[in-house]
Structures are given as C-alpha cells and as structure tokens.
CSV table of C-alpha atoms in Angstrom, one decimal:
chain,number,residue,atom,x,y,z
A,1,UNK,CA,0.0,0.0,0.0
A,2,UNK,CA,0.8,3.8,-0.2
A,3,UNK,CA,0.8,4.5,3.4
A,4,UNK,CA,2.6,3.3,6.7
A,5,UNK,CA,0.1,3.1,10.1
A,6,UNK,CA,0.4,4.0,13.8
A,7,UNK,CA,-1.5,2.0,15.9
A,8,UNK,CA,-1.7,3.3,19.4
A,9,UNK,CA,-2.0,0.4,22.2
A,10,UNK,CA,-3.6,2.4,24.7
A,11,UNK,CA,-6.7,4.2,23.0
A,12,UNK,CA,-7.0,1.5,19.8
A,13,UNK,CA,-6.7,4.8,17.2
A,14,UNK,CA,-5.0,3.7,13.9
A,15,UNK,CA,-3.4,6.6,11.7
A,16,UNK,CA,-1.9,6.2,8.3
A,17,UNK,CA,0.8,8.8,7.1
A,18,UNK,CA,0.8,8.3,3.1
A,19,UNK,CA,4.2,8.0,1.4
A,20,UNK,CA,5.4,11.4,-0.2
A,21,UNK,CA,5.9,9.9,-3.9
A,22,UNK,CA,2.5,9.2,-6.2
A,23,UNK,CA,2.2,5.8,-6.8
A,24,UNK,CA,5.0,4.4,-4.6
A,25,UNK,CA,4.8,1.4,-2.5
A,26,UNK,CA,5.9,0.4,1.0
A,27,UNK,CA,8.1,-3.0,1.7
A,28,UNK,CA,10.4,-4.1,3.9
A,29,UNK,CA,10.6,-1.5,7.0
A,30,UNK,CA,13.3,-1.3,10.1
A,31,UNK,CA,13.2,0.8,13.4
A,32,UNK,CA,16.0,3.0,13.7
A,33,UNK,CA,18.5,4.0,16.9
A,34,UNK,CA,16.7,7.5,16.8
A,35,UNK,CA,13.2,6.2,17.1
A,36,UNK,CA,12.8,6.7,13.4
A,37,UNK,CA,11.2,3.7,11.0
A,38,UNK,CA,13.1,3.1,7.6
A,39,UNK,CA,10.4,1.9,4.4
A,40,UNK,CA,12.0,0.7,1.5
A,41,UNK,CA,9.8,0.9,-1.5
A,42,UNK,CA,8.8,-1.1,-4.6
A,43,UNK,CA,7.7,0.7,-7.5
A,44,UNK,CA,10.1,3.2,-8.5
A,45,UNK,CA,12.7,2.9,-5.7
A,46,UNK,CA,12.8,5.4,-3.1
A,47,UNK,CA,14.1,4.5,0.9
A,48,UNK,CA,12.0,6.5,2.8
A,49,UNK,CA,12.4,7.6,6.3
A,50,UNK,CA,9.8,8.5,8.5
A,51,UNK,CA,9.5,10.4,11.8
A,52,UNK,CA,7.2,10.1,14.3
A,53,UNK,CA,7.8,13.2,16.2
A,54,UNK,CA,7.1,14.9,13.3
A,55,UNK,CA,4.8,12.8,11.4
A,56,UNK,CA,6.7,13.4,8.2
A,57,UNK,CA,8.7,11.5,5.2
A,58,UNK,CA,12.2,11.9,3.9
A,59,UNK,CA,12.8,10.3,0.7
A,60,UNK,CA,16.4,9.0,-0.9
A,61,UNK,CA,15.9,8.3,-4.1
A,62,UNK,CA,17.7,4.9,-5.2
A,63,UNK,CA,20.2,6.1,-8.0
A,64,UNK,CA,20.5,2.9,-10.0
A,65,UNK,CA,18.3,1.9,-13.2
A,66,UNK,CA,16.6,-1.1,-11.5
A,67,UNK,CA,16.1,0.4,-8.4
A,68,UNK,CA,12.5,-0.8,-7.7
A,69,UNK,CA,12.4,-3.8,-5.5
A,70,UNK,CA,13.7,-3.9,-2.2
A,71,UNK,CA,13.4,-7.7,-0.7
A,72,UNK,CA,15.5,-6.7,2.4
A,73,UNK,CA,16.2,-3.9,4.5
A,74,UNK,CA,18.2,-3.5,8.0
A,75,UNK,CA,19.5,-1.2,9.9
A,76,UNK,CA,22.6,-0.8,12.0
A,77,UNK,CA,23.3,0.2,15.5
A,78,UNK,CA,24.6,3.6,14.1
A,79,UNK,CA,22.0,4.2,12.0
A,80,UNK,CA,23.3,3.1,8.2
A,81,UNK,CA,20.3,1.7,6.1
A,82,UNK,CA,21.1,-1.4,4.5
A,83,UNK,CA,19.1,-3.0,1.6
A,84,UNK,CA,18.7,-5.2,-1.5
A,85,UNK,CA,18.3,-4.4,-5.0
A,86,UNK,CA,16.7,-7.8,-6.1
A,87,UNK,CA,16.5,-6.3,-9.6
A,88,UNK,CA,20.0,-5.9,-10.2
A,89,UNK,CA,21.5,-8.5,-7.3
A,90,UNK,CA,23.2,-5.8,-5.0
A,91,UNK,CA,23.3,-5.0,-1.5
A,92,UNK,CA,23.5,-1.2,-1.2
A,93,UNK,CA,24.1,1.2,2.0
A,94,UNK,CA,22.5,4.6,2.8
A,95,UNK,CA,24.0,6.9,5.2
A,96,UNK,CA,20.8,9.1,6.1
A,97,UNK,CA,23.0,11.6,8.9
C-alpha cells in the first residue's frame, strides 16, 4: 500500500501517514537507533524515512536503473540503512545523517 500506520496500544486509534511519492509502495521496514522507521519501497525505488515526532517522510531516491524492489532492509546500531536491490542482485548502504 501507499501508506505506513500508527497504531496506538492504549486508545486502539490507527493513523496512516501516506508515502510522499505518487504511486510508490511500501516494503520491507526497520526501526531506527533514533526512534525513526526506515520503508524501502517497490515501484520506482525510493528508501523512505519516516519520523514520528514529526509525522513526516524523507525520501532517498535509489540512484540505480533497476532500483524498484527492495526484498531486504536492516539497519545498524549507528543508523546506516542497508538493503537489497533484487533487480539488479546488489546490496547497497544509505547513510541518512
């Protein structure tokens, strides 16, 4: 889907924030150190990150010709994005600081 969703334990309230680029797709998602969630996305390839304090989306476009699918997504303990590029059989690394 377009849009990533808050679910709040203690009231039951769901929000959705919708991604920042027309017609992308979530996938794969990681929390980051900061609190932060990292969404790779699927159509034309975008890692976006998203913060709750501010309710708001940064998106890193992924600068390869077959950036679309993202299968896999982690992030490290200092806050370096790691993902796949299925299309193209990479691993590739985003520094988002």
């Amino acid at each position: 889907d377009d849009r990533l969703g808050e679910y709040d334990l203690k009231t039951g309230v769901v929000r959705e924030f919708t991604l920042p680029i027309r017609g992308e797709v979530g996938g794969p998602l990681w929390p980051m150190p900061d609190g932060r969630v990292a969404v790779g996305t699927r159509s034309t390839g975008y890692i976006m990150i998203f913060s709750p304090a501010t309710r708001t989306f940064t998106a890193h476009k992924i600068p390869t010709p077959f950036a679309g699918l993202k299968d896999g997504l982690f992030v490290d303990p200092k806050g370096t994005i790691w993902f796949t590029e299925s299309g193209v059989g990479k691993l590739a690394r985003l520094d988002p600081s």
